[in-house]
Amino acid sequence: MAALASAWLPPMLGCGAEDAALVGALTAMIERQTAESFARQIAALLKRPDARPALAGVAVPILLISAARDNWSPVSQHEAMRALAPSARLVAIPEAGHMAPIEAPKAIADALRVWLAG
């Protein structure tokens, strides 16, 4: 799992890749898992049903939060979801990667606060 963290984590992060404490904490989180649990997570991601058709039928406000440096789930993917959901609002967090809630918690909280107030 240490080798996985070393190879997999850097491209997951935006500016957080420069934060040794954050990288250390995330590495420790990965190392607490097993190769089998990681394989199950990947299998679940690959086998999950396509939820895009359901987006058009959502009648409540939707907030999509993406990170500009997320190579795994890019802003373009969220733009495509927003196009399918007329009530959706998209916020991109500029310096964060896939771990945006950990890399940029204030930006995430601010986006949620504005959306909830709106």
PDB file of N, CA and C in Angstrom, residues 15-83:
ATOM      1  N   CYS A  15      -2.569  21.735  -5.147  1.00  0.00           N
ATOM      2  CA  CYS A  15      -1.522  22.395  -4.371  1.00  0.00           C
ATOM      3  C   CYS A  15      -1.205  21.628  -3.089  1.00  0.00           C
ATOM      4  N   GLY A  16      -2.071  20.733  -2.656  1.00  0.00           N
ATOM      5  CA  GLY A  16      -1.837  19.933  -1.463  1.00  0.00           C
ATOM      6  C   GLY A  16      -0.649  19.006  -1.586  1.00  0.00           C
ATOM      7  N   ALA A  17      -0.204  18.748  -2.816  1.00  0.00           N
ATOM      8  CA  ALA A  17       0.946  17.876  -3.019  1.00  0.00           C
ATOM      9  C   ALA A  17       2.210  18.472  -2.405  1.00  0.00           C
ATOM     10  N   GLU A  18       2.208  19.775  -2.173  1.00  0.00           N
ATOM     11  CA  GLU A  18       3.365  20.458  -1.586  1.00  0.00           C
ATOM     12  C   GLU A  18       3.303  20.481  -0.062  1.00  0.00           C
ATOM     13  N   ASP A  19       2.220  20.009   0.512  1.00  0.00           N
ATOM     14  CA  ASP A  19       2.020  20.033   1.964  1.00  0.00           C
ATOM     15  C   ASP A  19       2.425  18.679   2.541  1.00  0.00           C
ATOM     16  N   ALA A  20       3.614  18.627   3.126  1.00  0.00           N
ATOM     17  CA  ALA A  20       4.156  17.353   3.625  1.00  0.00           C
ATOM     18  C   ALA A  20       3.253  16.725   4.681  1.00  0.00           C
ATOM     19  N   ALA A  21       2.669  17.533   5.555  1.00  0.00           N
ATOM     20  CA  ALA A  21       1.791  16.989   6.596  1.00  0.00           C
ATOM     21  C   ALA A  21       0.542  16.365   5.976  1.00  0.00           C
ATOM     22  N   LEU A  22      -0.033  17.033   4.994  1.00  0.00           N
ATOM     23  CA  LEU A  22      -1.222  16.500   4.317  1.00  0.00           C
ATOM     24  C   LEU A  22      -0.875  15.213   3.574  1.00  0.00           C
ATOM     25  N   VAL A  23       0.209  15.219   2.837  1.00  0.00           N
ATOM     26  CA  VAL A  23       0.626  14.022   2.105  1.00  0.00           C
ATOM     27  C   VAL A  23       0.891  12.879   3.084  1.00  0.00           C
ATOM     28  N   GLY A  24       1.516  13.183   4.213  1.00  0.00           N
ATOM     29  CA  GLY A  24       1.778  12.155   5.220  1.00  0.00           C
ATOM     30  C   GLY A  24       0.505  11.578   5.794  1.00  0.00           C
ATOM     31  N   ALA A  25      -0.459  12.441   6.094  1.00  0.00           N
ATOM     32  CA  ALA A  25      -1.736  11.970   6.648  1.00  0.00           C
ATOM     33  C   ALA A  25      -2.499  11.121   5.638  1.00  0.00           C
ATOM     34  N   LEU A  26      -2.515  11.541   4.384  1.00  0.00           N
ATOM     35  CA  LEU A  26      -3.208  10.771   3.356  1.00  0.00           C
ATOM     36  C   LEU A  26      -2.491   9.449   3.075  1.00  0.00           C
ATOM     37  N   THR A  27      -1.168   9.482   3.093  1.00  0.00           N
ATOM     38  CA  THR A  27      -0.399   8.247   2.910  1.00  0.00           C
ATOM     39  C   THR A  27      -0.714   7.263   4.030  1.00  0.00           C
ATOM     40  N   ALA A  28      -0.756   7.746   5.262  1.00  0.00           N
ATOM     41  CA  ALA A  28      -1.088   6.875   6.398  1.00  0.00           C
ATOM     42  C   ALA A  28      -2.489   6.290   6.240  1.00  0.00           C
ATOM     43  N   MET A  29      -3.433   7.101   5.747  1.00  0.00           N
ATOM     44  CA  MET A  29      -4.794   6.618   5.528  1.00  0.00           C
ATOM     45  C   MET A  29      -4.795   5.470   4.511  1.00  0.00           C
ATOM     46  N   ILE A  30      -4.047   5.643   3.424  1.00  0.00           N
ATOM     47  CA  ILE A  30      -3.972   4.607   2.394  1.00  0.00           C
ATOM     48  C   ILE A  30      -3.303   3.355   2.947  1.00  0.00           C
ATOM     49  N   GLU A  31      -2.248   3.542   3.710  1.00  0.00           N
ATOM     50  CA  GLU A  31      -1.502   2.399   4.243  1.00  0.00           C
ATOM     51  C   GLU A  31      -2.299   1.600   5.273  1.00  0.00           C
ATOM     52  N   ARG A  32      -3.353   2.187   5.826  1.00  0.00           N
ATOM     53  CA  ARG A  32      -4.205   1.435   6.760  1.00  0.00           C
ATOM     54  C   ARG A  32      -5.135   0.471   6.023  1.00  0.00           C
ATOM     55  N   GLN A  33      -5.212   0.603   4.725  1.00  0.00           N
ATOM     56  CA  GLN A  33      -6.067  -0.267   3.916  1.00  0.00           C
ATOM     57  C   GLN A  33      -5.248  -1.458   3.411  1.00  0.00           C
ATOM     58  N   THR A  34      -5.941  -2.367   2.773  1.00  0.00           N
ATOM     59  CA  THR A  34      -5.271  -3.526   2.182  1.00  0.00           C
ATOM     60  C   THR A  34      -5.407  -3.464   0.660  1.00  0.00           C
ATOM     61  N   ALA A  35      -4.572  -4.215  -0.007  1.00  0.00           N
ATOM     62  CA  ALA A  35      -4.680  -4.293  -1.464  1.00  0.00           C
ATOM     63  C   ALA A  35      -6.056  -4.820  -1.871  1.00  0.00           C
ATOM     64  N   GLU A  36      -6.592  -5.737  -1.070  1.00  0.00           N
ATOM     65  CA  GLU A  36      -7.912  -6.300  -1.371  1.00  0.00           C
ATOM     66  C   GLU A  36      -9.007  -5.239  -1.244  1.00  0.00           C
ATOM     67  N   SER A  37      -8.935  -4.410  -0.220  1.00  0.00           N
ATOM     68  CA  SER A  37      -9.966  -3.379  -0.059  1.00  0.00           C
ATOM     69  C   SER A  37      -9.862  -2.354  -1.189  1.00  0.00           C
ATOM     70  N   PHE A  38      -8.645  -2.028  -1.598  1.00  0.00           N
ATOM     71  CA  PHE A  38      -8.463  -1.111  -2.716  1.00  0.00           C
ATOM     72  C   PHE A  38      -9.042  -1.715  -3.998  1.00  0.00           C
ATOM     73  N   ALA A  39      -8.786  -2.984  -4.235  1.00  0.00           N
ATOM     74  CA  ALA A  39      -9.323  -3.666  -5.416  1.00  0.00           C
ATOM     75  C   ALA A  39     -10.851  -3.650  -5.400  1.00  0.00           C
ATOM     76  N   ARG A  40     -11.447  -3.862  -4.221  1.00  0.00           N
ATOM     77  CA  ARG A  40     -12.916  -3.815  -4.113  1.00  0.00           C
ATOM     78  C   ARG A  40     -13.445  -2.408  -4.419  1.00  0.00           C
ATOM     79  N   GLN A  41     -12.753  -1.371  -3.947  1.00  0.00           N
ATOM     80  CA  GLN A  41     -13.182  -0.002  -4.224  1.00  0.00           C
ATOM     81  C   GLN A  41     -13.131   0.291  -5.714  1.00  0.00           C
ATOM     82  N   ILE A  42     -12.064  -0.120  -6.365  1.00  0.00           N
ATOM     83  CA  ILE A  42     -11.934   0.110  -7.810  1.00  0.00           C
ATOM     84  C   ILE A  42     -13.012  -0.669  -8.562  1.00  0.00           C
ATOM     85  N   ALA A  43     -13.249  -1.904  -8.163  1.00  0.00           N
ATOM     86  CA  ALA A  43     -14.300  -2.701  -8.815  1.00  0.00           C
ATOM     87  C   ALA A  43     -15.665  -2.041  -8.647  1.00  0.00           C
ATOM     88  N   ALA A  44     -15.937  -1.510  -7.461  1.00  0.00           N
ATOM     89  CA  ALA A  44     -17.223  -0.836  -7.230  1.00  0.00           C
ATOM     90  C   ALA A  44     -17.351   0.395  -8.122  1.00  0.00           C
ATOM     91  N   LEU A  45     -16.281   1.143  -8.277  1.00  0.00           N
ATOM     92  CA  LEU A  45     -16.318   2.313  -9.163  1.00  0.00           C
ATOM     93  C   LEU A  45     -16.576   1.909 -10.608  1.00  0.00           C
ATOM     94  N   LEU A  46     -15.917   0.864 -11.051  1.00  0.00           N
ATOM     95  CA  LEU A  46     -16.059   0.438 -12.442  1.00  0.00           C
ATOM     96  C   LEU A  46     -17.422  -0.179 -12.734  1.00  0.00           C
ATOM     97  N   LYS A  47     -18.056  -0.750 -11.722  1.00  0.00           N
ATOM     98  CA  LYS A  47     -19.331  -1.445 -11.921  1.00  0.00           C
ATOM     99  C   LYS A  47     -20.549  -0.611 -11.535  1.00  0.00           C
ATOM    100  N   ARG A  48     -20.325   0.603 -11.037  1.00  0.00           N
ATOM    101  CA  ARG A  48     -21.482   1.389 -10.588  1.00  0.00           C
ATOM    102  C   ARG A  48     -22.355   1.760 -11.780  1.00  0.00           C
ATOM    103  N   PRO A  49     -23.648   1.866 -11.543  1.00  0.00           N
ATOM    104  CA  PRO A  49     -24.551   2.200 -12.646  1.00  0.00           C
ATOM    105  C   PRO A  49     -24.369   3.652 -13.099  1.00  0.00           C
ATOM    106  N   ASP A  50     -24.696   3.908 -14.328  1.00  0.00           N
ATOM    107  CA  ASP A  50     -24.619   5.253 -14.885  1.00  0.00           C
ATOM    108  C   ASP A  50     -25.781   6.071 -14.323  1.00  0.00           C
ATOM    109  N   ALA A  51     -25.466   7.103 -13.571  1.00  0.00           N
ATOM    110  CA  ALA A  51     -26.510   7.913 -12.939  1.00  0.00           C
ATOM    111  C   ALA A  51     -26.898   9.128 -13.781  1.00  0.00           C
ATOM    112  N   ARG A  52     -26.241   9.322 -14.907  1.00  0.00           N
ATOM    113  CA  ARG A  52     -26.539  10.504 -15.729  1.00  0.00           C
ATOM    114  C   ARG A  52     -28.009  10.626 -16.123  1.00  0.00           C
ATOM    115  N   PRO A  53     -28.675   9.547 -16.518  1.00  0.00           N
ATOM    116  CA  PRO A  53     -30.084   9.696 -16.899  1.00  0.00           C
ATOM    117  C   PRO A  53     -30.974  10.221 -15.768  1.00  0.00           C
ATOM    118  N   ALA A  54     -30.603   9.963 -14.546  1.00  0.00           N
ATOM    119  CA  ALA A  54     -31.413  10.422 -13.412  1.00  0.00           C
ATOM    120  C   ALA A  54     -31.279  11.915 -13.154  1.00  0.00           C
ATOM    121  N   LEU A  55     -30.205  12.524 -13.614  1.00  0.00           N
ATOM    122  CA  LEU A  55     -29.973  13.943 -13.308  1.00  0.00           C
ATOM    123  C   LEU A  55     -31.058  14.860 -13.875  1.00  0.00           C
ATOM    124  N   ALA A  56     -31.535  14.578 -15.063  1.00  0.00           N
ATOM    125  CA  ALA A  56     -32.545  15.438 -15.683  1.00  0.00           C
ATOM    126  C   ALA A  56     -33.840  15.471 -14.887  1.00  0.00           C
ATOM    127  N   GLY A  57     -34.112  14.422 -14.138  1.00  0.00           N
ATOM    128  CA  GLY A  57     -35.350  14.354 -13.376  1.00  0.00           C
ATOM    129  C   GLY A  57     -35.264  14.930 -11.974  1.00  0.00           C
ATOM    130  N   VAL A  58     -34.107  15.403 -11.579  1.00  0.00           N
ATOM    131  CA  VAL A  58     -33.960  15.959 -10.231  1.00  0.00           C
ATOM    132  C   VAL A  58     -34.580  17.347 -10.199  1.00  0.00           C
ATOM    133  N   ALA A  59     -35.545  17.536  -9.312  1.00  0.00           N
ATOM    134  CA  ALA A  59     -36.288  18.792  -9.262  1.00  0.00           C
ATOM    135  C   ALA A  59     -35.863  19.705  -8.118  1.00  0.00           C
ATOM    136  N   VAL A  60     -34.851  19.323  -7.399  1.00  0.00           N
ATOM    137  CA  VAL A  60     -34.361  20.154  -6.292  1.00  0.00           C
ATOM    138  C   VAL A  60     -33.010  20.749  -6.680  1.00  0.00           C
ATOM    139  N   PRO A  61     -32.609  21.816  -6.017  1.00  0.00           N
ATOM    140  CA  PRO A  61     -31.298  22.403  -6.333  1.00  0.00           C
ATOM    141  C   PRO A  61     -30.169  21.397  -6.107  1.00  0.00           C
ATOM    142  N   ILE A  62     -29.178  21.474  -6.976  1.00  0.00           N
ATOM    143  CA  ILE A  62     -28.020  20.587  -6.912  1.00  0.00           C
ATOM    144  C   ILE A  62     -26.764  21.451  -6.909  1.00  0.00           C
ATOM    145  N   LEU A  63     -25.847  21.133  -6.030  1.00  0.00           N
ATOM    146  CA  LEU A  63     -24.539  21.780  -6.039  1.00  0.00           C
ATOM    147  C   LEU A  63     -23.498  20.749  -6.438  1.00  0.00           C
ATOM    148  N   LEU A  64     -22.793  21.038  -7.494  1.00  0.00           N
ATOM    149  CA  LEU A  64     -21.684  20.205  -7.939  1.00  0.00           C
ATOM    150  C   LEU A  64     -20.403  20.959  -7.595  1.00  0.00           C
ATOM    151  N   ILE A  65     -19.529  20.314  -6.845  1.00  0.00           N
ATOM    152  CA  ILE A  65     -18.246  20.919  -6.507  1.00  0.00           C
ATOM    153  C   ILE A  65     -17.162  20.082  -7.154  1.00  0.00           C
ATOM    154  N   SER A  66     -16.329  20.742  -7.918  1.00  0.00           N
ATOM    155  CA  SER A  66     -15.224  20.080  -8.586  1.00  0.00           C
ATOM    156  C   SER A  66     -13.951  20.853  -8.252  1.00  0.00           C
ATOM    157  N   ALA A  67     -12.831  20.270  -8.576  1.00  0.00           N
ATOM    158  CA  ALA A  67     -11.553  20.918  -8.331  1.00  0.00           C
ATOM    159  C   ALA A  67     -10.813  21.076  -9.648  1.00  0.00           C
ATOM    160  N   ALA A  68     -10.280  22.254  -9.865  1.00  0.00           N
ATOM    161  CA  ALA A  68      -9.629  22.563 -11.132  1.00  0.00           C
ATOM    162  C   ALA A  68      -8.440  21.658 -11.426  1.00  0.00           C
ATOM    163  N   ARG A  69      -7.809  21.120 -10.377  1.00  0.00           N
ATOM    164  CA  ARG A  69      -6.641  20.257 -10.584  1.00  0.00           C
ATOM    165  C   ARG A  69      -6.962  18.779 -10.346  1.00  0.00           C
ATOM    166  N   ASP A  70      -8.226  18.431 -10.435  1.00  0.00           N
ATOM    167  CA  ASP A  70      -8.640  17.036 -10.243  1.00  0.00           C
ATOM    168  C   ASP A  70      -8.519  16.302 -11.571  1.00  0.00           C
ATOM    169  N   ASN A  71      -7.522  15.434 -11.669  1.00  0.00           N
ATOM    170  CA  ASN A  71      -7.316  14.670 -12.900  1.00  0.00           C
ATOM    171  C   ASN A  71      -8.184  13.423 -12.970  1.00  0.00           C
ATOM    172  N   TRP A  72      -8.777  13.025 -11.869  1.00  0.00           N
ATOM    173  CA  TRP A  72      -9.574  11.795 -11.813  1.00  0.00           C
ATOM    174  C   TRP A  72     -11.048  12.070 -12.077  1.00  0.00           C
ATOM    175  N   SER A  73     -11.512  13.213 -11.655  1.00  0.00           N
ATOM    176  CA  SER A  73     -12.900  13.609 -11.860  1.00  0.00           C
ATOM    177  C   SER A  73     -12.895  15.093 -12.236  1.00  0.00           C
ATOM    178  N   PRO A  74     -12.509  15.403 -13.472  1.00  0.00           N
ATOM    179  CA  PRO A  74     -12.245  16.793 -13.859  1.00  0.00           C
ATOM    180  C   PRO A  74     -13.495  17.669 -13.936  1.00  0.00           C
ATOM    181  N   VAL A  75     -13.247  18.967 -13.969  1.00  0.00           N
ATOM    182  CA  VAL A  75     -14.329  19.942 -14.066  1.00  0.00           C
ATOM    183  C   VAL A  75     -15.195  19.643 -15.293  1.00  0.00           C
ATOM    184  N   SER A  76     -14.588  19.230 -16.391  1.00  0.00           N
ATOM    185  CA  SER A  76     -15.366  18.932 -17.606  1.00  0.00           C
ATOM    186  C   SER A  76     -16.403  17.845 -17.354  1.00  0.00           C
ATOM    187  N   GLN A  77     -16.077  16.877 -16.518  1.00  0.00           N
ATOM    188  CA  GLN A  77     -17.038  15.830 -16.169  1.00  0.00           C
ATOM    189  C   GLN A  77     -18.215  16.431 -15.396  1.00  0.00           C
ATOM    190  N   HIS A  78     -17.922  17.364 -14.522  1.00  0.00           N
ATOM    191  CA  HIS A  78     -18.973  18.021 -13.753  1.00  0.00           C
ATOM    192  C   HIS A  78     -19.785  18.979 -14.625  1.00  0.00           C
ATOM    193  N   GLU A  79     -19.136  19.596 -15.611  1.00  0.00           N
ATOM    194  CA  GLU A  79     -19.874  20.445 -16.559  1.00  0.00           C
ATOM    195  C   GLU A  79     -20.875  19.615 -17.339  1.00  0.00           C
ATOM    196  N   ALA A  80     -20.501  18.405 -17.705  1.00  0.00           N
ATOM    197  CA  ALA A  80     -21.423  17.512 -18.418  1.00  0.00           C
ATOM    198  C   ALA A  80     -22.601  17.134 -17.524  1.00  0.00           C
ATOM    199  N   MET A  81     -22.352  16.909 -16.230  1.00  0.00           N
ATOM    200  CA  MET A  81     -23.450  16.611 -15.306  1.00  0.00           C
ATOM    201  C   MET A  81     -24.360  17.825 -15.158  1.00  0.00           C
ATOM    202  N   ARG A  82     -23.757  19.007 -15.062  1.00  0.00           N
ATOM    203  CA  ARG A  82     -24.557  20.230 -14.927  1.00  0.00           C
ATOM    204  C   ARG A  82     -25.450  20.433 -16.144  1.00  0.00           C
ATOM    205  N   ALA A  83     -24.953  20.109 -17.308  1.00  0.00           N
ATOM    206  CA  ALA A  83     -25.752  20.253 -18.526  1.00  0.00           C
ATOM    207  C   ALA A  83     -26.975  19.339 -18.509  1.00  0.00           C
TER     208      ALA A  83
END
